[in-house]
Tab-separated table of C-alpha atoms in Angstrom:
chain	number	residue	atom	x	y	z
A	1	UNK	CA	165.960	-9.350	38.483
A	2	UNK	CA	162.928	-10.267	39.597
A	3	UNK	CA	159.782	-10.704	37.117
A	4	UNK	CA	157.800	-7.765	38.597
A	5	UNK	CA	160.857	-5.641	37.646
A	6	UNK	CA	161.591	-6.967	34.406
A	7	UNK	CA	158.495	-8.035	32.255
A	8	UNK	CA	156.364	-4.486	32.573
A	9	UNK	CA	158.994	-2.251	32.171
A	10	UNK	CA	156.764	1.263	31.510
A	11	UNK	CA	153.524	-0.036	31.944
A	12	UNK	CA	151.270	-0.482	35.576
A	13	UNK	CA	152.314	-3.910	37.243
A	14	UNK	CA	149.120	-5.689	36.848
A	15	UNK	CA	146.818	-6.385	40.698
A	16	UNK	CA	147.323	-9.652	42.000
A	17	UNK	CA	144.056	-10.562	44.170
A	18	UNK	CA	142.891	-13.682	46.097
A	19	UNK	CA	140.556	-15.692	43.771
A	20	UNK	CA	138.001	-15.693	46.257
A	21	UNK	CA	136.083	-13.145	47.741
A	22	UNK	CA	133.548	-14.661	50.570
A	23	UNK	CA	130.746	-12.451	52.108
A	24	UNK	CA	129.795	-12.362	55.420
A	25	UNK	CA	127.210	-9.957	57.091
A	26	UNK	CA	126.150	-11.129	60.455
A	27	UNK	CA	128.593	-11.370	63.540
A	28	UNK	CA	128.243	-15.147	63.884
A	29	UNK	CA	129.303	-15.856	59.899
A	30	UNK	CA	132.150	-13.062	60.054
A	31	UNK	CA	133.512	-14.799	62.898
A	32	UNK	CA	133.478	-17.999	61.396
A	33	UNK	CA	134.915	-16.580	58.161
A	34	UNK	CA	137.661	-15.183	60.022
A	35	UNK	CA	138.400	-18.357	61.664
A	36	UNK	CA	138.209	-20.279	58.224
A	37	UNK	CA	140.672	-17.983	56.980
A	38	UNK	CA	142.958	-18.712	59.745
A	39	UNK	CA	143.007	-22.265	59.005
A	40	UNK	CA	143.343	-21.859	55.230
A	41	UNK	CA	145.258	-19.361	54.972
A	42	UNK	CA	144.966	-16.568	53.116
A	43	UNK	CA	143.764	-17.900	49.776
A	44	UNK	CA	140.425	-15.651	50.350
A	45	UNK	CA	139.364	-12.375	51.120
A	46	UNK	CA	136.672	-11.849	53.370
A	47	UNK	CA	133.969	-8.759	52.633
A	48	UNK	CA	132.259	-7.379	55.558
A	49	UNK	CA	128.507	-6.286	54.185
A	50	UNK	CA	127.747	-2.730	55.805
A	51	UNK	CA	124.976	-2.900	53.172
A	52	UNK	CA	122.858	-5.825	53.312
A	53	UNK	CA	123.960	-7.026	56.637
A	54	UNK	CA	123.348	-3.980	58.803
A	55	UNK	CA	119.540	-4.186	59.841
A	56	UNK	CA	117.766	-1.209	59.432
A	57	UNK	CA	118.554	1.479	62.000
A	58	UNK	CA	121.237	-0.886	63.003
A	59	UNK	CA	123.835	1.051	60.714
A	60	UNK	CA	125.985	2.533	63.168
A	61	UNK	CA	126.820	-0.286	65.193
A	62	UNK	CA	127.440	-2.910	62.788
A	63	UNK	CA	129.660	-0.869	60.632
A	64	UNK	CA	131.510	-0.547	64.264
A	65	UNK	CA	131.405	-4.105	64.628
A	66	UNK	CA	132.831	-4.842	61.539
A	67	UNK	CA	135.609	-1.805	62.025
A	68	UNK	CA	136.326	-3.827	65.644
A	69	UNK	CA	136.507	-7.303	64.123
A	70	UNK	CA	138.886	-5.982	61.271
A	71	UNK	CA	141.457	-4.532	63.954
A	72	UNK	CA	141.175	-7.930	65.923
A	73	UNK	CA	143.602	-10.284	66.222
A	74	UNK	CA	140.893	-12.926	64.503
A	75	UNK	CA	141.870	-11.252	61.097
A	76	UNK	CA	145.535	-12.853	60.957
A	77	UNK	CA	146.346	-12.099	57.490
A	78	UNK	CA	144.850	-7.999	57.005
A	79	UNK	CA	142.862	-9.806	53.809
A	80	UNK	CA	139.363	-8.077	55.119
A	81	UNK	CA	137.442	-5.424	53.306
A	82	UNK	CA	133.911	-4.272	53.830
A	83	UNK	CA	130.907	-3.817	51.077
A	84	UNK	CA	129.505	0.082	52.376
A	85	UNK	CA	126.156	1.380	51.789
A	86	UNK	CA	125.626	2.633	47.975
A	87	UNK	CA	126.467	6.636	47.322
A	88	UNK	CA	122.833	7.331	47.178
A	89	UNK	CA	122.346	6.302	50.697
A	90	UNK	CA	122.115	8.449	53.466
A	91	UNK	CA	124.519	6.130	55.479
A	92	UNK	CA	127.510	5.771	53.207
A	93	UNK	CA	129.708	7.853	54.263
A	94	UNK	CA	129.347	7.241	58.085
A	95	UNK	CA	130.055	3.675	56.906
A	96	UNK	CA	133.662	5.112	55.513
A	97	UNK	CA	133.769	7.087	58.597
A	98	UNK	CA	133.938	4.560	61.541
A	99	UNK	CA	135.830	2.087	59.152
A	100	UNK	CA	138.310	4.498	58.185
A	101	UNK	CA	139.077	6.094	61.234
A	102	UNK	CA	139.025	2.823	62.739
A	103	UNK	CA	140.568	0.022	61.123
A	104	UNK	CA	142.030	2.100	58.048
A	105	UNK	CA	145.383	0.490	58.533
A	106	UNK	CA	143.968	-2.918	58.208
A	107	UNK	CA	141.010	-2.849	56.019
A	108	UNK	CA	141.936	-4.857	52.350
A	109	UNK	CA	139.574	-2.538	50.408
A	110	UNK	CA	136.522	-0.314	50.451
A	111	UNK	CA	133.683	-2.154	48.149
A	112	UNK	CA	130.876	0.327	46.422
A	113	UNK	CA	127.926	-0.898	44.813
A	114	UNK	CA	125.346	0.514	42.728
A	115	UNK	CA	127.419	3.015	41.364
A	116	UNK	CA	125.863	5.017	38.446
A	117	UNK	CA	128.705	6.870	37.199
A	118	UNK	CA	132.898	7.240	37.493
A	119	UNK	CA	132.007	10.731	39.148
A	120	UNK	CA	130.288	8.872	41.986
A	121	UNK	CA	133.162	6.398	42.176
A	122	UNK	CA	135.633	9.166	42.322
A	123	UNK	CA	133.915	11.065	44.910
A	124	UNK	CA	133.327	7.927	47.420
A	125	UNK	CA	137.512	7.786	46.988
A	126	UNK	CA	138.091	11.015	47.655
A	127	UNK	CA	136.363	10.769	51.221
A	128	UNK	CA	137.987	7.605	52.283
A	129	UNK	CA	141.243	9.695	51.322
A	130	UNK	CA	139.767	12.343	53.265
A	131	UNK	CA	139.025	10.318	56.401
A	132	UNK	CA	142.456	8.147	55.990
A	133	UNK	CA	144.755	11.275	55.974
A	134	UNK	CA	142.545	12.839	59.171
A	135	UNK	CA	143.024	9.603	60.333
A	136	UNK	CA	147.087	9.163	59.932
A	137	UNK	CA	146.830	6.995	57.379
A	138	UNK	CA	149.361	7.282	54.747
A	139	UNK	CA	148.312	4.121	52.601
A	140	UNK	CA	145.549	4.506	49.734
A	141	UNK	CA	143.382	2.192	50.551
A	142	UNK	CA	141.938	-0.189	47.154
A	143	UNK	CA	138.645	0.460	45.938
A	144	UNK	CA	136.513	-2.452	44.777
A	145	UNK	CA	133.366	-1.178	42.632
A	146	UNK	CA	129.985	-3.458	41.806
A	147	UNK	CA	128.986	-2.420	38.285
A	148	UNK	CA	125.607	-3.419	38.238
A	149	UNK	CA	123.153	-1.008	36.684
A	150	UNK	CA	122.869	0.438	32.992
A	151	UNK	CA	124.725	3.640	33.836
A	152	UNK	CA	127.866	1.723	35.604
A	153	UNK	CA	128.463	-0.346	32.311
A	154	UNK	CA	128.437	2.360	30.238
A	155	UNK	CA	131.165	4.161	32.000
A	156	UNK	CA	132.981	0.508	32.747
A	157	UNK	CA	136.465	1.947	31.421
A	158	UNK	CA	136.317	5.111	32.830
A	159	UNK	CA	135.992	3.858	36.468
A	160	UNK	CA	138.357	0.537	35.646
A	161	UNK	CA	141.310	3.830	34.923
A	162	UNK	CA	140.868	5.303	38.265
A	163	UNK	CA	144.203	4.737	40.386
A	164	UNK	CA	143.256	3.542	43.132
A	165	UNK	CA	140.238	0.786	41.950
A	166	UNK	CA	141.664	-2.317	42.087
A	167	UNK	CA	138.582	-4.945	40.976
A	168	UNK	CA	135.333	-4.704	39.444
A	169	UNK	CA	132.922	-6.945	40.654
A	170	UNK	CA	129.501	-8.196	38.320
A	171	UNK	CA	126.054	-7.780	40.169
A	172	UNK	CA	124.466	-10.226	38.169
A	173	UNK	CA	121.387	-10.197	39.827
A	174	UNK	CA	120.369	-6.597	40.369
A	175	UNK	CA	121.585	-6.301	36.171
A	176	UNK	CA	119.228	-8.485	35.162
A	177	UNK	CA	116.080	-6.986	37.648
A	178	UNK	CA	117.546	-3.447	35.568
A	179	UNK	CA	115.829	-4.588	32.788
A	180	UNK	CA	112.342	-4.867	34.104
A	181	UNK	CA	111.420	-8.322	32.566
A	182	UNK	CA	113.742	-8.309	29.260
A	183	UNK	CA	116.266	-10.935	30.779
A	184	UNK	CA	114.536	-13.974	32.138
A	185	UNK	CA	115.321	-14.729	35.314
A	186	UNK	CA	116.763	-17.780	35.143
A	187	UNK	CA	119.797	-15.824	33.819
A	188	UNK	CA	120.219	-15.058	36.838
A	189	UNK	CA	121.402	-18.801	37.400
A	190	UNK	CA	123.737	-21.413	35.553
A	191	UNK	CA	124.195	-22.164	32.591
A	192	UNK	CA	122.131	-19.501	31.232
A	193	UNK	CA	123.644	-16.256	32.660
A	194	UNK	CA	126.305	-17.567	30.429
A	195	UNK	CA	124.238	-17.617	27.238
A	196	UNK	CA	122.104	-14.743	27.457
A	197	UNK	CA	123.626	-12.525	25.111
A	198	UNK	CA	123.083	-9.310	27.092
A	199	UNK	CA	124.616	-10.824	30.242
A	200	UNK	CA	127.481	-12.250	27.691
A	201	UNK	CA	127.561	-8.672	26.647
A	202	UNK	CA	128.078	-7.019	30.446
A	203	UNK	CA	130.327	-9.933	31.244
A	204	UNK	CA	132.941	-9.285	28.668
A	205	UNK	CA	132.802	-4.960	28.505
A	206	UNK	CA	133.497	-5.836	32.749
A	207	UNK	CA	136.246	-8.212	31.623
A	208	UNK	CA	137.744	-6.193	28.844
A	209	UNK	CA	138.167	-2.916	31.072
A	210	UNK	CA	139.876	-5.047	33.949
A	211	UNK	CA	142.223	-5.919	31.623
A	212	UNK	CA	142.605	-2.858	30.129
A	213	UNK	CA	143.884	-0.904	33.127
A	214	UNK	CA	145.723	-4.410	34.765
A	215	UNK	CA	142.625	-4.545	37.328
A	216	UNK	CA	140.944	-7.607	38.364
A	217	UNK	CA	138.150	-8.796	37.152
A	218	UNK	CA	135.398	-10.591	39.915
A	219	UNK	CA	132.828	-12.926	38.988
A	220	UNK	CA	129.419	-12.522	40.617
A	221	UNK	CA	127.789	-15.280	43.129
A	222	UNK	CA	125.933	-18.344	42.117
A	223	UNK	CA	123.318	-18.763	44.505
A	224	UNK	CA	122.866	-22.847	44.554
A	225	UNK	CA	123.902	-23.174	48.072
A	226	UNK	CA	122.772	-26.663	48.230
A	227	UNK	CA	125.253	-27.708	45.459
A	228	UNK	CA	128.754	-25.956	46.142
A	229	UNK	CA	130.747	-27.564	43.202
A	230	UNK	CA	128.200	-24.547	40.809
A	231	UNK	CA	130.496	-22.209	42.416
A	232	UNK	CA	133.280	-23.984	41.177
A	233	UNK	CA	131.991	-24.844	38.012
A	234	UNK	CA	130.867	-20.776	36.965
A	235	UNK	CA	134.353	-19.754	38.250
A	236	UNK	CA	135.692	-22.212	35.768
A	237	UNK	CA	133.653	-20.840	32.684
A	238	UNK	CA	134.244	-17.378	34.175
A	239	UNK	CA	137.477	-17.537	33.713
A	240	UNK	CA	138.409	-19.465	31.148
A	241	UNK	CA	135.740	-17.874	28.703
A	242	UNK	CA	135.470	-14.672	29.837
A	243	UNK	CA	139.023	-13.725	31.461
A	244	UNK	CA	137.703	-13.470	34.998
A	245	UNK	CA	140.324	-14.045	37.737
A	246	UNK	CA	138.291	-13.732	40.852
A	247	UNK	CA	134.331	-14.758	42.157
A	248	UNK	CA	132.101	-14.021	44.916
A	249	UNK	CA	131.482	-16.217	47.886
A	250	UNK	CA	128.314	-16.411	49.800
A	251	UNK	CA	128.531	-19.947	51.649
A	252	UNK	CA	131.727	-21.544	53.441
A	253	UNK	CA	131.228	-24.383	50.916
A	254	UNK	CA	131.529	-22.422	47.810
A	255	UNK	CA	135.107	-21.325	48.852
A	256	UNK	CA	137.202	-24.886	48.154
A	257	UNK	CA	135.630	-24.778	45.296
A	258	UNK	CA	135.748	-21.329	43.342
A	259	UNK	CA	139.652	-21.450	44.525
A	260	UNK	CA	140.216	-24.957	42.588
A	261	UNK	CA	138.889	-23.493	39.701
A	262	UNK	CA	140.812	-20.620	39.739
A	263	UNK	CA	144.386	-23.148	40.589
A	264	UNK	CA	146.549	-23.953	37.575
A	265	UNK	CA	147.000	-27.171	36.489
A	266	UNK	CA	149.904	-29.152	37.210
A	267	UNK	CA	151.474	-29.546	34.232
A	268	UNK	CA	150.864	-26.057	33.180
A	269	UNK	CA	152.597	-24.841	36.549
A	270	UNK	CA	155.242	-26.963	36.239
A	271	UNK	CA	156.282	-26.058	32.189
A	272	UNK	CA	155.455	-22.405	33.506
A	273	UNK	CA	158.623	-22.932	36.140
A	274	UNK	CA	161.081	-24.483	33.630
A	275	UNK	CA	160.536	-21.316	31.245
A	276	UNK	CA	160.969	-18.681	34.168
A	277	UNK	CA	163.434	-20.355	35.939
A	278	UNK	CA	165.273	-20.788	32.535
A	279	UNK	CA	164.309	-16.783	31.342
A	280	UNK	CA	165.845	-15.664	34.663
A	281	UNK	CA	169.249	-17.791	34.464
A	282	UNK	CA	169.389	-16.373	30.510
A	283	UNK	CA	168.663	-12.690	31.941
A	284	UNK	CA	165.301	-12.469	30.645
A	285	UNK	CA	166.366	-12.471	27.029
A	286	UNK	CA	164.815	-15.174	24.666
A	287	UNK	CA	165.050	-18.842	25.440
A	288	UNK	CA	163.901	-22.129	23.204
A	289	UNK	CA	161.996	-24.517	25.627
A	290	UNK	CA	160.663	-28.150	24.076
A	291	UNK	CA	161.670	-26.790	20.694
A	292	UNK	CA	159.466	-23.581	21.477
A	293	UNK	CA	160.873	-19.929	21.097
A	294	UNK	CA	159.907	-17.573	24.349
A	295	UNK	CA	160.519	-13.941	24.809
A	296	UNK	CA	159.447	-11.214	27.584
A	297	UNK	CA	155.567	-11.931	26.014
A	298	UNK	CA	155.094	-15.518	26.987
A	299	UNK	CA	156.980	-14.583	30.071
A	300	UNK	CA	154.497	-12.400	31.118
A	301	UNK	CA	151.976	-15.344	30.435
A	302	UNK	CA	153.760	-17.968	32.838
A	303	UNK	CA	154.402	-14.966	35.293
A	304	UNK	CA	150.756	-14.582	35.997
A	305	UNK	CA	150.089	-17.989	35.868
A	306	UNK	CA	152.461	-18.838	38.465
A	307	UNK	CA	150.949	-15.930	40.478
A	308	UNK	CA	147.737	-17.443	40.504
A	309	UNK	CA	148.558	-20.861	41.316
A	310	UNK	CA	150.616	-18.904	44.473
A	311	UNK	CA	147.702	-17.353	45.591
A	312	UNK	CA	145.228	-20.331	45.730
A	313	UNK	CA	147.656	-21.861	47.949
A	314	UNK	CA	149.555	-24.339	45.572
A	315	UNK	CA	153.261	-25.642	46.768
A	316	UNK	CA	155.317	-24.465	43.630
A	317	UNK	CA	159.115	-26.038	43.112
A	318	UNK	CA	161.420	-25.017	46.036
A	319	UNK	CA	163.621	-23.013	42.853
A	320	UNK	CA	160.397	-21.142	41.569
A	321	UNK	CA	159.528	-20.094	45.510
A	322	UNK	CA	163.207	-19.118	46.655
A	323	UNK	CA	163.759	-16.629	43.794
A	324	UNK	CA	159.792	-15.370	43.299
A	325	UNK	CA	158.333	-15.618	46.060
A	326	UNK	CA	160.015	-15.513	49.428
């Protein structure tokens, strides 16, 4: 049996995601993104911005553009969403509208920011499910939700138990302008967005609610454009103090490294293959490994590890990818 079947027997299977998620908002740097992607492969999404990319009055047509470039054949690998306007905008749902109705059957994920409550989350959902069955759409398609005011993080486990959200995503920066002047700013930057206890605080409730409800948990951007290995280094201490399995993108840099971060080592990949390999040929019941007992709980451990390390591209043993992967 496969891993998926076995190891969460009665409970949701948790969301794998790409460990990467890299913005784009003009035509020029969605095209490139899309060719990037092409020549990676897909070990990033890409997020349209129908927010902060669409010039003002401009709405319309770039959420078409994006809707157009989605259902090209530039997007080889379906792994594009789009960021819409927020729910108190007068443009959001025309955004779900021509995106919908026009790429539905390709677009990754719908992403909502500034969301103040899980009633606002719900009802953004409910009119992409709307516009997808209109559409002849049978798929759901993912939600991704920006908790980034007061109200959001309050309500963090609420919105993290809706079905069909799939990742919650930090806005670091618009948090800390929430407070009016309590969080310096430089917590908006490393290392001290790290330290600040309130930012520690928002960090871990966004963390612990992913987990919670087997969603994925998204880091939030680190601006230093000039010096792409900060990208890597905050998706390091992202996830391995805070439990955070996926960070924003905003440069073509950042992306190499926010996905090493993210890859397992190779010794942990390769004792996490001897253990499943070894569970699978014992039918999943207990096995000793280097004098070590394991049981259906560490084999969810090596399980997700080995998912990771799939997902930012790693070769795994031939064994490991013929029975779990292909």
């Amino acid at each position: 049996m496969h891993p998926s079947e076995v190891l969460f027997q009665g409970e949701a299977i948790p969301v794998q995601l790409p460990v990467c998620d890299h913005y784009a908002g003009s035509e020029k740097l969605m095209r490139k993104s899309l060719a990037l992607q092409q020549a990676l492969g897909p070990v990033f999404d890409i997020t349209f911005d129908c927010e902060d990319g669409a010039a003002v009055g401009l709405e319309r047509e770039h959420a078409t553009l994006c809707a157009q470039l989605i259902n090209s054949a530039e997007n080889a690998h379906n792994r594009v969403g789009a960021r819409i306007h927020d729910p108190a905008h007068p443009g959001w749902r025309e955004d779900v509208d021509i995106l919908v109705r026009t790429a539905g059957a390709r677009l990754a994920y719908v992403v909502v920011p500034k969301v103040t409550d899980v009633v606002e989350v719900a009802r953004v959902t409910d009119h992409v499910n709307q516009v997808a069955r209109a559409s002849g759409i049978a798929r759901h398609i993912p939600i991704h939700v920006l908790i980034e005011t007061h109200s959001a993080l309050e309500q963090v486990f609420d919105i993290a138990s809706l079905v069909q959200v799939e990742c919650l995503r930090f806005g670091l920066m618009d948090f800390v302008s929430a407070h009016h002047g309590a969080i310096p700013g430089d917590a908006m930057r490393s290392p001290e967005q790290f330290e600040h206890p309130l930012i520690r605080r928002a960090m871990l409730e966004i963390s612990a609610a992913c987990h919670r409800h087997g969603k994925v948990p998204s880091h939030n951007v680190s601006t230093d454009v000039q010096n792409p290995q900060r990208s890597g280094d905050d998706a390091y201490r992202a996830r391995a103090e805070f439990g955070y399995l996926r960070k924003w993108s905003i440069h073509p840099g950042q992306i190499e490294p926010i996905v090493s971060a993210f890859r397992p080592g190779d010794s942990e990949i390769g004792a996490a293959s001897q253990i499943l390999l070894a569970a699978h040929e014992n039918n999943w019941a207990p096995i000793r490994h280097d004098g070590q007992l394991h049981d259906r709980a560490s084999y969810r451990y090596y399980w997700s590890l080995l998912q990771r390390a799939h997902a930012t591209g790693t070769k795994l043993p031939s064994p490991v990818t013929e029975l779990f992967f292909d």
